[in-house]
């Protein structure tokens, strides 16, 4: 089953991108875990978040 982004997932992506600007050396895994707790993401939403962020870093 492929996870699709939800509003919570989009909010978490924006949160992580802001945190990365504040702390460029921050661990992506740590930020994903933090965002998962902060936005109460389900495992599928966390999977989508991870996929989105990996795609984002590939395009940079």
Coordinates of C-alpha atoms in Angstrom, one line a residue:
X1 CA 0.0 0.0 0.0
X2 CA 1.4 3.4 -1.0
X3 CA 0.9 6.2 1.4
X4 CA -0.4 9.5 0.1
X5 CA 0.4 12.8 1.8
X6 CA -2.2 14.2 4.2
X7 CA -2.4 17.8 5.6
X8 CA -0.5 16.6 8.7
X9 CA 2.2 15.2 6.5
X10 CA 2.5 18.4 4.5
X11 CA 2.7 20.4 7.8
X12 CA 5.4 18.0 9.0
X13 CA 7.4 18.5 5.7
X14 CA 7.2 22.3 6.2
X15 CA 8.3 21.9 9.8
X16 CA 11.3 19.8 8.9
X17 CA 12.4 22.1 6.1
X18 CA 12.3 25.0 8.5
X19 CA 14.2 23.1 11.1
X20 CA 16.8 22.2 8.5
X21 CA 17.3 25.9 7.7
X22 CA 17.8 26.6 11.4
X23 CA 20.1 23.6 12.0
X24 CA 21.7 22.5 8.7
X25 CA 23.5 19.6 10.3
X26 CA 20.4 18.1 12.0
X27 CA 19.8 14.4 11.5
X28 CA 16.9 13.9 9.0
X29 CA 15.9 10.7 10.8
X30 CA 15.8 12.6 14.1
X31 CA 13.7 15.4 12.5
X32 CA 11.3 12.9 11.0
X33 CA 10.9 11.2 14.4
X34 CA 10.3 14.6 16.1
X35 CA 7.8 15.7 13.4
X36 CA 6.0 12.3 13.8
X37 CA 5.5 12.9 17.4
X38 CA 4.7 16.6 17.1
X39 CA 2.1 16.1 14.4
X40 CA 0.8 12.7 15.7
X41 CA 1.5 11.0 12.4
X42 CA 0.5 7.4 11.7
X43 CA 3.0 4.9 10.4
X44 CA 1.7 5.4 6.9
X45 CA 2.0 9.2 7.2
X46 CA 5.5 8.8 8.5
X47 CA 6.3 6.6 5.5
X48 CA 4.9 9.2 3.1
X49 CA 6.9 11.9 5.0
X50 CA 10.1 10.0 4.6
X51 CA 9.4 9.3 0.9
X52 CA 8.7 13.0 0.2
X53 CA 11.8 14.2 2.0
X54 CA 14.1 11.6 0.3
X55 CA 12.6 12.8 -3.1
X56 CA 13.2 16.4 -2.0
X57 CA 16.9 15.8 -1.2
X58 CA 17.5 13.9 -4.5
X59 CA 16.3 16.9 -6.4
X60 CA 18.6 19.4 -4.6

